[in-house]
Amino acid sequence: MGSQEVHQEVEAVAEDIATMETRGAATIARAVADALATQAAASEAETPTDFRSEMRVAARLLSDTRPTAVSLPNALRFVFEQMDGETVDELKATSIAAADRFRVQLERAQDDLGRVGANRLRDGDTVMTHCHSTDALACIEAAVDQGKDLSAVVKETRPRNQGHITAQALREMDVPVTLVVDSAARRYLDEVDHVVVGADSIAADGSVINKIGTSGLAVVARERGVPIMVAAQTIKLHPATLTGHTVEIEMRDEREVIDDEARRDIGEITVENPAFDVTPPRYVDAIVTERGQFPPESIVTLMRDMFGEGTDDPWEAET
Ligand code: RI2
């Protein structure tokens, strides 16, 4: 590997994230932190300047894969902030140690968040899920571990049907599952005690950016009087929104919605495939993090505490 080159494993990680082979905001965060550790370990850079420059190139490649989940840049930033030293060896060692620390913290945060979220769930409750979120599942699993009997109505979550992954994970916890199409949500909400979803990003005003369909679900849940809880580790908090930036919504390939043949049969149409939407804070009852649960409007206090007035992206600096 020559100077400035991205390690092939980093390229593979980036490709897997872009194609959603690796998906889910927390899983993506872990994958990119590990990829930076791989890049660091394999580096043949001879000077600290070259090493830092290589790491920036790798981080840019990773950061360009998907735009919405802020856990990705937050994970990169975690490693860059702890990358320190006068020599290449020191820089390597601190980068690798940072990725290790990140992994440990991520797991601990999810366990802690699970216990916080579990307190909102009572024995006998039915939850409704949307998409597949490891943070949301952590809350359900912690409640099950506490001996609570839960059942779940699982929305399939078109177009990629990540609800199937959720259904399987819940069955592994012995939770009874009813799988429904997305448009059946309102019909089943009267049997549901909580809507439990994850998040890809949380904005400073408490808006929740999550899988497309979350906002519609939140509106009908409010109409039916069903509380909606968002399980989101603090790596989902989006620092740039503190200074008024909005979160980019990823538009994905139209063929996830309809294949070429079916589309040809229909005739000339426009197809759009936004992967995420924005749920305004007024439709959210609580954001559950590893640092406790927050009414969405007060999440800004935690964000100021964590990020000050904002952050930068060190990998965007000139190489
Ligand atoms: P965890 C997913 O996005 C879903 O929107 C899910 O709610 C969110 O990431 C959080 O997942 P995608 O990668 O971090 O499937 O809780 O597009 O696992």
PDB file of C-alpha atoms and ligand atoms in Angstrom, residues 20 23-28 66 110 130-136 162 197-200 210-211 231 233 236 250 275-276, ligand 1:
ATOM      1  CA  MET A  20     -26.598  -1.677   2.543  1.00  0.00           C
ATOM      2  CA  ARG A  23     -26.689  -1.181   7.519  1.00  0.00           C
ATOM      3  CA  GLY A  24     -28.233   0.290  10.638  1.00  0.00           C
ATOM      4  CA  ALA A  25     -26.786   3.448  12.118  1.00  0.00           C
ATOM      5  CA  ALA A  26     -24.916   1.805  15.018  1.00  0.00           C
ATOM      6  CA  THR A  27     -23.565  -1.031  12.872  1.00  0.00           C
ATOM      7  CA  ILE A  28     -22.339   1.457  10.285  1.00  0.00           C
ATOM      8  CA  ARG A  66     -24.482   7.390   2.910  1.00  0.00           C
ATOM      9  CA  GLN A 110     -26.665   0.155  23.789  1.00  0.00           C
ATOM     10  CA  HIS A 130     -40.714   0.094  12.099  1.00  0.00           C
ATOM     11  CA  CYS A 131     -37.614  -0.956  10.168  1.00  0.00           C
ATOM     12  CA  HIS A 132     -34.797  -2.671  12.072  1.00  0.00           C
ATOM     13  CA  SER A 133     -33.052  -0.814  14.852  1.00  0.00           C
ATOM     14  CA  THR A 134     -30.603  -2.453  17.220  1.00  0.00           C
ATOM     15  CA  ASP A 135     -31.191   0.385  19.702  1.00  0.00           C
ATOM     16  CA  ALA A 136     -34.957  -0.222  19.656  1.00  0.00           C
ATOM     17  CA  GLN A 162     -36.047  -4.651   7.154  1.00  0.00           C
ATOM     18  CA  VAL A 197     -38.350   2.961  16.694  1.00  0.00           C
ATOM     19  CA  GLY A 198     -34.685   3.846  16.279  1.00  0.00           C
ATOM     20  CA  ALA A 199     -33.083   6.867  14.667  1.00  0.00           C
ATOM     21  CA  ASP A 200     -30.405   7.651  12.125  1.00  0.00           C
ATOM     22  CA  ASN A 210     -35.433   7.737  10.747  1.00  0.00           C
ATOM     23  CA  LYS A 211     -36.523   5.218   8.105  1.00  0.00           C
ATOM     24  CA  ALA A 231     -34.293   4.629  21.008  1.00  0.00           C
ATOM     25  CA  GLN A 233     -27.680   6.341  21.471  1.00  0.00           C
ATOM     26  CA  LYS A 236     -27.168   9.630  16.746  1.00  0.00           C
ATOM     27  CA  GLU A 250     -30.667   9.940   1.261  1.00  0.00           C
ATOM     28  CA  ALA A 275     -34.740   6.375   2.541  1.00  0.00           C
ATOM     29  CA  PHE A 276     -35.634   8.551   5.529  1.00  0.00           C
TER      30      PHE A 276
HETATM   31  P1  RI2 B   1     -29.681   1.197  14.883  1.00  0.00           P
HETATM   32  C1  RI2 B   1     -31.671   2.180   9.969  1.00  0.00           C
HETATM   33  O1  RI2 B   1     -31.380   2.748   8.723  1.00  0.00           O
HETATM   34  C2  RI2 B   1     -33.107   2.391  10.391  1.00  0.00           C
HETATM   35  O2  RI2 B   1     -33.621   3.639   9.964  1.00  0.00           O
HETATM   36  C3  RI2 B   1     -32.969   2.288  11.889  1.00  0.00           C
HETATM   37  O3  RI2 B   1     -34.073   2.819  12.593  1.00  0.00           O
HETATM   38  C4  RI2 B   1     -31.687   3.095  12.105  1.00  0.00           C
HETATM   39  O4  RI2 B   1     -30.848   2.707  11.004  1.00  0.00           O
HETATM   40  C5  RI2 B   1     -31.007   2.896  13.419  1.00  0.00           C
HETATM   41  O5  RI2 B   1     -30.494   1.595  13.550  1.00  0.00           O
HETATM   42  P2  RI2 B   1     -30.863   1.844   7.463  1.00  0.00           P
HETATM   43  O6  RI2 B   1     -29.346   1.725   7.610  1.00  0.00           O
HETATM   44  O7  RI2 B   1     -28.477   2.056  14.964  1.00  0.00           O
HETATM   45  O8  RI2 B   1     -31.576   0.523   7.494  1.00  0.00           O
HETATM   46  O9  RI2 B   1     -30.586   1.406  16.036  1.00  0.00           O
HETATM   47  O10 RI2 B   1     -31.230   2.652   6.231  1.00  0.00           O
HETATM   48  O11 RI2 B   1     -29.335  -0.276  14.679  1.00  0.00           O
END
